[in-house]
mmCIF file of C-alpha atoms in Angstrom:
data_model
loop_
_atom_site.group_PDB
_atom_site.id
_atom_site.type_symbol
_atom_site.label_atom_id
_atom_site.label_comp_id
_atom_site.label_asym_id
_atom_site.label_seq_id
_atom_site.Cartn_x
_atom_site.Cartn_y
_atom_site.Cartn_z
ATOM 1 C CA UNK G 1 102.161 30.176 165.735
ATOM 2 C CA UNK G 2 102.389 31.538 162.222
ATOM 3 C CA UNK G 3 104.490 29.221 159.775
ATOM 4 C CA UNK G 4 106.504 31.133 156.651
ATOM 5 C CA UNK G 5 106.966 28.766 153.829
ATOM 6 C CA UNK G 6 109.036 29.467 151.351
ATOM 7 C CA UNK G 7 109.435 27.826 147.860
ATOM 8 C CA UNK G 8 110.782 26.562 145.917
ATOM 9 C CA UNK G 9 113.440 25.495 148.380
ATOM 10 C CA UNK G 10 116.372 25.834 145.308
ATOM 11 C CA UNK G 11 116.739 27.167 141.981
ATOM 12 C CA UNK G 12 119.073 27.442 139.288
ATOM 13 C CA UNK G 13 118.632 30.531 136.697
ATOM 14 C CA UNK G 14 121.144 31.859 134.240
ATOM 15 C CA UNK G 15 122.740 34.769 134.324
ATOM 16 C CA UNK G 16 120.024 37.465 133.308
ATOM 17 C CA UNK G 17 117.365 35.729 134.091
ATOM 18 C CA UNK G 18 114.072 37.032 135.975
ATOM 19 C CA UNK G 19 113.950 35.119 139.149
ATOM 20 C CA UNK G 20 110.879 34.570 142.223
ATOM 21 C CA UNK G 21 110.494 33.163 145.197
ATOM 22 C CA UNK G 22 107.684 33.290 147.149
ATOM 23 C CA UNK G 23 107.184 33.340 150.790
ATOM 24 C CA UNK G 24 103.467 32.303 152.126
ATOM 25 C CA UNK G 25 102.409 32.486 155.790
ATOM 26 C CA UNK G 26 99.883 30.652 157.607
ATOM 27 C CA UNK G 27 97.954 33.602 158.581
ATOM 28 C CA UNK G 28 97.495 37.152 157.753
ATOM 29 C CA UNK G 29 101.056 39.556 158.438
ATOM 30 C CA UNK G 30 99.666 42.698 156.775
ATOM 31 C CA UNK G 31 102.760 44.076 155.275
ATOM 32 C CA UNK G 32 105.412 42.970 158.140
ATOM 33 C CA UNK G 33 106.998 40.730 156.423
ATOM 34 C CA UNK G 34 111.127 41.301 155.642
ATOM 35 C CA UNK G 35 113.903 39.455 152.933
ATOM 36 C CA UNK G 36 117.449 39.158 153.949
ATOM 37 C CA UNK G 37 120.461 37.405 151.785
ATOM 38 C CA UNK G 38 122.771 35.305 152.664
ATOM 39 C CA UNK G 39 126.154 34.795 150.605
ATOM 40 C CA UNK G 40 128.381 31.383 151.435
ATOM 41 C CA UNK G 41 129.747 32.102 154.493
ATOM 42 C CA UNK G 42 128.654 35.414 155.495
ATOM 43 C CA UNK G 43 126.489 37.278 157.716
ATOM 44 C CA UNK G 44 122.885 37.289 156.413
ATOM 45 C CA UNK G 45 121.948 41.469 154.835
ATOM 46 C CA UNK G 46 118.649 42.529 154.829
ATOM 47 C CA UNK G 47 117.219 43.464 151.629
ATOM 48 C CA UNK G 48 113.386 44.169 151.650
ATOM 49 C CA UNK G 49 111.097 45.241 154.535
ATOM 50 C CA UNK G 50 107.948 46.026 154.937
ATOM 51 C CA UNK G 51 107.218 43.679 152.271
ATOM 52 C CA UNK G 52 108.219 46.213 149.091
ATOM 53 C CA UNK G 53 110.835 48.409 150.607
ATOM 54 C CA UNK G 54 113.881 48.352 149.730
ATOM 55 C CA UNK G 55 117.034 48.583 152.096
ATOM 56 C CA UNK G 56 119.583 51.455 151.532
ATOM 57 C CA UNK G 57 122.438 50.318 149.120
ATOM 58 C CA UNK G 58 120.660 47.101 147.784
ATOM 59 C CA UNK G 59 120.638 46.886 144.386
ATOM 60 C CA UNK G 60 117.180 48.288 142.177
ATOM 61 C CA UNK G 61 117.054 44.512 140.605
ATOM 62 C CA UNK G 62 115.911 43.391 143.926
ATOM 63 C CA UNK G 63 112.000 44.061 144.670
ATOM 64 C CA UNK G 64 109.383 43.192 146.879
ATOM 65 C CA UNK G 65 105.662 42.535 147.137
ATOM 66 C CA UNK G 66 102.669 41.331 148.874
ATOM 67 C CA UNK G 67 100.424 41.720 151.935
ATOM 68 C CA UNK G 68 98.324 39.613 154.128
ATOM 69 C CA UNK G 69 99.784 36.036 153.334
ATOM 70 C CA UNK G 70 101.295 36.033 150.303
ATOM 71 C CA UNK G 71 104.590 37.854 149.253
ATOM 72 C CA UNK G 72 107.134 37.737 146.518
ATOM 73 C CA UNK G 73 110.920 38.282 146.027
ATOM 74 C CA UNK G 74 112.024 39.645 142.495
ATOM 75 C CA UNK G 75 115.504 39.241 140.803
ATOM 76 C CA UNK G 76 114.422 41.409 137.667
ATOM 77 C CA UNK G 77 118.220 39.988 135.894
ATOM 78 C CA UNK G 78 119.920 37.536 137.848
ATOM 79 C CA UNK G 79 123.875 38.182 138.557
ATOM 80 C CA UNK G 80 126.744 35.997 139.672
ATOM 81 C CA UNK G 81 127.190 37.932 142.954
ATOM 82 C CA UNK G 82 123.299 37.549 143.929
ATOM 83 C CA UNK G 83 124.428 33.728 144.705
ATOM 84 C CA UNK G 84 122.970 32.852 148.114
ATOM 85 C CA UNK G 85 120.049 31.741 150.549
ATOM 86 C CA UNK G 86 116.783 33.998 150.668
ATOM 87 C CA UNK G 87 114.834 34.233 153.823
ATOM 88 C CA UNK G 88 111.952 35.785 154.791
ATOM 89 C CA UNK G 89 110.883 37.028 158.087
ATOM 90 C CA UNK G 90 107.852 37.900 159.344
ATOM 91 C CA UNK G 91 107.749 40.530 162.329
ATOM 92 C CA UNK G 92 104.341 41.271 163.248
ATOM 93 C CA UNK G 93 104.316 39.735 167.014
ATOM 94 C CA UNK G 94 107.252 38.859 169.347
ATOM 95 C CA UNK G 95 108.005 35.888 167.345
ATOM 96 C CA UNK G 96 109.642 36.625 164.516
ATOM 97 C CA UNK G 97 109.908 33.722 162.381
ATOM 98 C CA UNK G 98 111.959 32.753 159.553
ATOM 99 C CA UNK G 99 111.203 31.066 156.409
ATOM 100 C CA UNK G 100 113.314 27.951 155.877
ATOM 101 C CA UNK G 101 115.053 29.686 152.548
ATOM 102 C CA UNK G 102 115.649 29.277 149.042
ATOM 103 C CA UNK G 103 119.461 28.635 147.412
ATOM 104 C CA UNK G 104 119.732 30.489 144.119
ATOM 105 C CA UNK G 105 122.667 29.381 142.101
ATOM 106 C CA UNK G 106 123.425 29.741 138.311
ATOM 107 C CA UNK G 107 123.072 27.807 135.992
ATOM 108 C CA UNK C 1 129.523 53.008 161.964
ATOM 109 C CA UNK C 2 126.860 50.633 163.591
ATOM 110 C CA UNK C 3 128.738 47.503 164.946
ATOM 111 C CA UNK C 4 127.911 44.109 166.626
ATOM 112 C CA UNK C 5 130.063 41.869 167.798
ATOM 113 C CA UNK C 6 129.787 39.229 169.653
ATOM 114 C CA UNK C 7 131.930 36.410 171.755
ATOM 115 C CA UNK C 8 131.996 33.738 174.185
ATOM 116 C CA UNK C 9 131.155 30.667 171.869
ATOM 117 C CA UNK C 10 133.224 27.838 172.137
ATOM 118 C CA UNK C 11 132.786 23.989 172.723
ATOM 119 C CA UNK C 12 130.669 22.897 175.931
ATOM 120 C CA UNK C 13 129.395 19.574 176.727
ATOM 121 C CA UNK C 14 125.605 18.788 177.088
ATOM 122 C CA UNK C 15 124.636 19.977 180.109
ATOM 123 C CA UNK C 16 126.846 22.389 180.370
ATOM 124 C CA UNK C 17 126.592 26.651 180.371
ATOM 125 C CA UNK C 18 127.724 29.085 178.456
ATOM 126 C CA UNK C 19 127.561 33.111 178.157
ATOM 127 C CA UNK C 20 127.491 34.850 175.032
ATOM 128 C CA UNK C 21 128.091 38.887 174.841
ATOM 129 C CA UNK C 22 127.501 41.121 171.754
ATOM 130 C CA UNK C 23 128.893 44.642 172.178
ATOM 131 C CA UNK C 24 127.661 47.631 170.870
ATOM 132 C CA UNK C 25 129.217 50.605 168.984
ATOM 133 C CA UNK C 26 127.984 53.332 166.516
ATOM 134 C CA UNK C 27 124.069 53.762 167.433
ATOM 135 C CA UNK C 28 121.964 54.867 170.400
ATOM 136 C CA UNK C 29 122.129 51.254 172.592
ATOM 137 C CA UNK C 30 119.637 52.257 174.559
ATOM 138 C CA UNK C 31 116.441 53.023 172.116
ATOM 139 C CA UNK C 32 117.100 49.845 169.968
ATOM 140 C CA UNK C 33 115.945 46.597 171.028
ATOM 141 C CA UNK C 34 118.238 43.946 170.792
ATOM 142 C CA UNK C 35 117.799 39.952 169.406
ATOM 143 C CA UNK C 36 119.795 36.598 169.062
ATOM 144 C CA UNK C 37 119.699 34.399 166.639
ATOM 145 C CA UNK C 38 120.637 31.188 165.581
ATOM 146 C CA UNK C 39 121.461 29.111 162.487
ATOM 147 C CA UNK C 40 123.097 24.810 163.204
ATOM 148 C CA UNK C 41 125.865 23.638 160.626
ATOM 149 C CA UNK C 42 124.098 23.705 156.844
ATOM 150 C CA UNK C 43 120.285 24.969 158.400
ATOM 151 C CA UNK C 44 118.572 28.172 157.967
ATOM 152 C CA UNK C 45 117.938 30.656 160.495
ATOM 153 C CA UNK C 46 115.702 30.420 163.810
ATOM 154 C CA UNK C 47 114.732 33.390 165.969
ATOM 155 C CA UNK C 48 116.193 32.773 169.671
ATOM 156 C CA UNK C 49 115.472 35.870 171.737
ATOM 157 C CA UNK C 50 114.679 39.069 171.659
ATOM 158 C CA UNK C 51 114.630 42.535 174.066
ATOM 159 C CA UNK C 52 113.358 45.611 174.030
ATOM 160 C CA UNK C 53 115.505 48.890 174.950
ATOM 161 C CA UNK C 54 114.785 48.733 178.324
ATOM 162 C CA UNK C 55 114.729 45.654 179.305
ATOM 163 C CA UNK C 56 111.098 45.796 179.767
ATOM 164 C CA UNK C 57 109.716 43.345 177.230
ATOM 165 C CA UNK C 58 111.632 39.683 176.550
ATOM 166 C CA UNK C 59 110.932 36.887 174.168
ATOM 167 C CA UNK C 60 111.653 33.759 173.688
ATOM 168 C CA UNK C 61 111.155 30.852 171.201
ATOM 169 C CA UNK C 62 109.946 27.822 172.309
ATOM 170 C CA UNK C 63 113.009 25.850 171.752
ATOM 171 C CA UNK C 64 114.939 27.624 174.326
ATOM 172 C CA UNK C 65 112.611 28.795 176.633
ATOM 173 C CA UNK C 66 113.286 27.976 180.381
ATOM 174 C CA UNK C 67 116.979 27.516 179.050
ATOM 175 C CA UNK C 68 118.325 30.492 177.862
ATOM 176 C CA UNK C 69 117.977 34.504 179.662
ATOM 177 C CA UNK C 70 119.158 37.289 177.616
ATOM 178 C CA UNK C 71 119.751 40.525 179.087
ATOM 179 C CA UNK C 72 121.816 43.862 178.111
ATOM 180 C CA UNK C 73 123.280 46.915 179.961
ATOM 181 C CA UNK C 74 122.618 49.720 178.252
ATOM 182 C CA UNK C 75 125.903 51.788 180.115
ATOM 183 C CA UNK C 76 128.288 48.966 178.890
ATOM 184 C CA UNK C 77 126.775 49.017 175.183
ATOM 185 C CA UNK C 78 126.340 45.392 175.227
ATOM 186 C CA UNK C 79 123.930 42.420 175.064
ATOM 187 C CA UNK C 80 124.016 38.827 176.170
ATOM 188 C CA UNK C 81 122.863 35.392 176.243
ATOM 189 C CA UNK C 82 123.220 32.849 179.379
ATOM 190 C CA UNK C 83 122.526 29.512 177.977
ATOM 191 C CA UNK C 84 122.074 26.752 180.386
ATOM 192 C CA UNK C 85 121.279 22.675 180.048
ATOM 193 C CA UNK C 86 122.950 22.945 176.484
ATOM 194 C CA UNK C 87 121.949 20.411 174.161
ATOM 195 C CA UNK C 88 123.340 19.263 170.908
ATOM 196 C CA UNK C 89 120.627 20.460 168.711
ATOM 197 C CA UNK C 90 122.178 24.047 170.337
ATOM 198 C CA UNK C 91 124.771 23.963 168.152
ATOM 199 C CA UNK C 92 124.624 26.663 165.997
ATOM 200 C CA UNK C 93 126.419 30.283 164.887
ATOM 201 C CA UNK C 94 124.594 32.449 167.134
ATOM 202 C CA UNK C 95 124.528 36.262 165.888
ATOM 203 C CA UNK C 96 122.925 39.269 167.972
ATOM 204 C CA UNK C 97 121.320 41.928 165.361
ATOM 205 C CA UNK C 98 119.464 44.971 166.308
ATOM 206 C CA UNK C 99 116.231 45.630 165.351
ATOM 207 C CA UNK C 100 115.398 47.860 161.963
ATOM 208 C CA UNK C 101 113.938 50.578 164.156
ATOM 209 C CA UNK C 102 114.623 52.134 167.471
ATOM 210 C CA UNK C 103 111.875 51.056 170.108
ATOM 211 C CA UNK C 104 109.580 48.362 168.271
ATOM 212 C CA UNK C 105 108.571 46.502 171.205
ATOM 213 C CA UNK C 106 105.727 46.952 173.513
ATOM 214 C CA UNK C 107 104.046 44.395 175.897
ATOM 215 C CA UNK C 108 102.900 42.149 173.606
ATOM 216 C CA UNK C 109 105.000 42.244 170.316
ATOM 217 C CA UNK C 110 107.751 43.374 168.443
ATOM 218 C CA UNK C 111 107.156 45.178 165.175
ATOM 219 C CA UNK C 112 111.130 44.938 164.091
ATOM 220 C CA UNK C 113 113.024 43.432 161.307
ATOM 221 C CA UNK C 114 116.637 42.878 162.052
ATOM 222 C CA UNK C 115 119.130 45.002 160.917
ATOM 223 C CA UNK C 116 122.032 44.877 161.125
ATOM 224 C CA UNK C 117 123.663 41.438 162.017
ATOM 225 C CA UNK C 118 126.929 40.948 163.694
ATOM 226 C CA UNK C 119 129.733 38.442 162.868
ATOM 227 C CA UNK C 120 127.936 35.215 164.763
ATOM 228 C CA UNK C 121 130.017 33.011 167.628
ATOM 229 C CA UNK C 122 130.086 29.315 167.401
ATOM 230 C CA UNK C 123 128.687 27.318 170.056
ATOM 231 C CA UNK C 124 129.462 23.697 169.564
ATOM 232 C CA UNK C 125 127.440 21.398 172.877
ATOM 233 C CA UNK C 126 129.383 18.147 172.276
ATOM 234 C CA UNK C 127 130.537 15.517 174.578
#
């Protein structure tokens, strides 16, 4: 099975600030590879998919990219409200795995 | 509007059964295939199940295999999840979400991300 590793597993930016995380599978996904976000206590919303595309109604600061096993998550300027766990998700065979997430907080 | 919502969770003991149901509203049921997933007290999120539109193709993850059956009727708009021999490390919000795309599943994969997500259900397996 193909692992998704995420990292770092927590970070604290300041308000403004250009924030990363990177998701890294264990094999090749081509571009099938999808970010949701999850705020305290809610339902996780997708964001990304197809590694760079963004979702209808999600904010321009978020962006996307990557292929084969690499892939990135972009904050270009960090806000209070983007507070939450980032997963990725890769979805090119029946098993759709999950990364293990990343906690952004402010600093 | 597309909605999911699910119910049925509640507090079983190990061993035990329980049935989850997600139902349907706002989007062609029957062209989307359906999925459950999971996510314990403070963890991150684990794929459970997934099937396509007509029932055709199923999945499972490892961890529940042999366990768990999920099925849907496409005429009642609604999907569910028979869990059997629950164990604690069951516990868990478990939310049904359809998939990005209408019919993403053939024989040997699905090609969906998961959009959107319902509410989640609590299943607590506890003696």
């Amino acid at each position: 099975d193909i692992q998704m590793t995420q990292s770092p597993s927590s970070l604290s930016a300041s308000v403004g600030d250009r924030v990363t995380i990177t998701c890294r599978a264990s094999q090749g996904i081509s571009n099938y590879l999808a970010w949701y976000q999850q705020k305290p206590g809610k339902v996780p919303k997708l964001l990304i998919y197809a590694a760079s595309t963004l979702q209808s109604g999600v904010p321009s600061r978020f962006s996307g990219s990557g292929s084969g096993t690499d892939f990135t998550l972009t904050i270009s300027s960090l806000q209070p409200e983007d507070v939450a766990t980032y997963y990725c998700q890769k979805y090119n065979s029946a098993l759709r795995t999950f990364g293990q997430g990343t906690k952004v907080e402010i600093k | 509007e597309v909605q999911l919502v699910e119910s049925g969770g509640g507090l079983v003991k190990p061993g035990g059964s329980l049935r989850l149901s997600c139902a349907a509203s706002g989007f062609t049921f029957s062209s989307y295939s359906m999925n459950w997933v999971r996510q314990a007290p403070g963890k991150g999120l684990e794929w459970v199940s997934s099937i396509s539109s007509s029932s055709s193709y199923i999945y499972y993850a490892d961890s529940v295999k042999g366990r768990f059956t999920i099925s849907r009727d496409n005429a009642k708009n609604s999907l569910y999840l028979q869990m059997n021999s629950l164990r604690a490390e069951d516990t868990a919000v478990y939310y049904c979400a359809r998939d990005g795309m209408a019919d993403r599943c053939s024989s040997t994969s699905c090609y969906g991300w998961f959009d959107p997500w319902g509410q989640g259900t609590l299943v607590t397996v506890s003696s």
